[in-house]
Amino acid sequence: MKREYIQIRCSIYEKKLLKKRAARAGISLSEYLRATAFKINIVERITPEQLESYQLLVQYKNNFSRISNMFKKSNPKLSKEVQQLAEEIRTHLKNFKK
């Protein structure tokens, strides 16, 4: 049970920024301040636009992998380049999850 209060001074802009960051993380301002004070990793929620971009990248990666498989026998060099592109997208997708 949290019963104690701590007051801090900040500018209007700092307060707005802190509230905005807390909202993006989906937590209250108090929770956000406690988490940052104790150096707890705060993960922001994914916006619908970010989710849509992530899903689009997954589709591109899958399509490039399919294209690479189609060209394996007829044009191995092109197949290799397309596969490299698919792997680059895959790497970016893995970084996105972190």
Tab-separated table of C-alpha atoms in Angstrom:
chain	number	residue	atom	x	y	z
A	1	MET	CA	0.000	0.000	0.000
A	2	LYS	CA	1.488	3.298	-1.094
A	3	ARG	CA	0.703	6.049	1.396
A	4	GLU	CA	3.673	8.403	1.239
A	5	TYR	CA	3.947	11.406	-1.076
A	6	ILE	CA	7.034	12.876	-2.673
A	7	GLN	CA	6.832	16.218	-4.401
A	8	ILE	CA	9.236	17.306	-7.097
A	9	ARG	CA	9.583	20.551	-8.971
A	10	CYS	CA	9.750	20.639	-12.732
A	11	SER	CA	8.802	22.941	-15.559
A	12	ILE	CA	5.480	22.673	-17.370
A	13	TYR	CA	7.283	21.207	-20.376
A	14	GLU	CA	9.055	18.575	-18.303
A	15	LYS	CA	5.758	17.582	-16.716
A	16	LYS	CA	4.082	17.266	-20.125
A	17	LEU	CA	6.989	15.187	-21.414
A	18	LEU	CA	6.884	12.893	-18.380
A	19	LYS	CA	3.120	12.432	-18.731
A	20	LYS	CA	3.491	11.701	-22.440
A	21	ARG	CA	6.187	9.088	-21.844
A	22	ALA	CA	4.105	7.456	-19.107
A	23	ALA	CA	1.091	7.352	-21.412
A	24	ARG	CA	3.145	5.747	-24.199
A	25	ALA	CA	4.255	3.085	-21.730
A	26	GLY	CA	0.640	2.601	-20.618
A	27	ILE	CA	1.315	3.377	-16.960
A	28	SER	CA	0.555	6.220	-14.565
A	29	LEU	CA	2.919	9.099	-14.027
A	30	SER	CA	3.688	7.828	-10.512
A	31	GLU	CA	4.524	4.347	-11.817
A	32	TYR	CA	6.700	5.866	-14.523
A	33	LEU	CA	8.646	8.011	-12.065
A	34	ARG	CA	9.168	5.094	-9.661
A	35	ALA	CA	10.337	2.837	-12.482
A	36	THR	CA	12.819	5.402	-13.784
A	37	ALA	CA	14.078	6.143	-10.259
A	38	PHE	CA	14.800	2.453	-9.663
A	39	LYS	CA	16.197	1.997	-13.189
A	40	ILE	CA	13.531	-0.507	-14.170
A	41	ASN	CA	13.333	-1.058	-17.918
A	42	ILE	CA	10.201	0.631	-19.251
A	43	VAL	CA	8.823	-0.731	-22.500
A	44	GLU	CA	6.582	1.544	-24.493
A	45	ARG	CA	3.496	0.104	-26.108
A	46	ILE	CA	3.493	-0.384	-29.835
A	47	THR	CA	1.381	2.112	-31.730
A	48	PRO	CA	-1.036	0.824	-34.379
A	49	GLU	CA	1.173	2.396	-37.066
A	50	GLN	CA	4.249	0.589	-35.748
A	51	LEU	CA	2.342	-2.689	-35.622
A	52	GLU	CA	1.174	-2.220	-39.200
A	53	SER	CA	4.756	-1.515	-40.326
A	54	TYR	CA	6.006	-4.609	-38.501
A	55	GLN	CA	3.365	-6.792	-40.175
A	56	LEU	CA	4.244	-5.315	-43.564
A	57	LEU	CA	7.933	-6.125	-43.025
A	58	VAL	CA	7.017	-9.717	-42.149
A	59	GLN	CA	5.077	-9.992	-45.416
A	60	TYR	CA	7.997	-8.534	-47.408
A	61	LYS	CA	10.439	-10.940	-45.796
A	62	ASN	CA	8.212	-13.902	-46.647
A	63	ASN	CA	7.706	-12.721	-50.229
A	64	PHE	CA	11.424	-12.190	-50.800
A	65	SER	CA	12.143	-15.672	-49.451
A	66	ARG	CA	9.604	-17.138	-51.889
A	67	ILE	CA	11.097	-15.188	-54.796
A	68	SER	CA	14.558	-16.413	-53.849
A	69	ASN	CA	13.345	-20.007	-53.877
A	70	MET	CA	11.821	-19.530	-57.354
A	71	PHE	CA	15.130	-18.332	-58.838
A	72	LYS	CA	17.464	-20.843	-57.153
A	73	LYS	CA	17.952	-23.035	-60.231
A	74	SER	CA	17.613	-20.514	-63.052
A	75	ASN	CA	19.556	-17.585	-61.593
A	76	PRO	CA	21.533	-18.454	-58.456
A	77	LYS	CA	23.146	-14.998	-58.213
A	78	LEU	CA	19.780	-13.219	-58.147
A	79	SER	CA	18.477	-15.809	-55.716
A	80	LYS	CA	21.384	-15.133	-53.376
A	81	GLU	CA	20.830	-11.347	-53.494
A	82	VAL	CA	17.114	-11.691	-52.798
A	83	GLN	CA	17.831	-14.069	-49.923
A	84	GLN	CA	20.300	-11.566	-48.448
A	85	LEU	CA	17.614	-8.896	-48.593
A	86	ALA	CA	15.180	-11.214	-46.810
A	87	GLU	CA	17.805	-11.860	-44.114
A	88	GLU	CA	18.387	-8.119	-43.637
A	89	ILE	CA	14.659	-7.632	-43.098
A	90	ARG	CA	14.652	-10.567	-40.690
A	91	THR	CA	17.499	-8.977	-38.709
A	92	HIS	CA	15.578	-5.712	-38.442
A	93	LEU	CA	12.500	-7.614	-37.288
A	94	LYS	CA	14.512	-9.328	-34.544
A	95	ASN	CA	15.854	-5.954	-33.384
A	96	PHE	CA	12.312	-4.626	-33.347
A	97	LYS	CA	11.260	-7.288	-30.846
A	98	LYS	CA	13.929	-6.169	-28.345
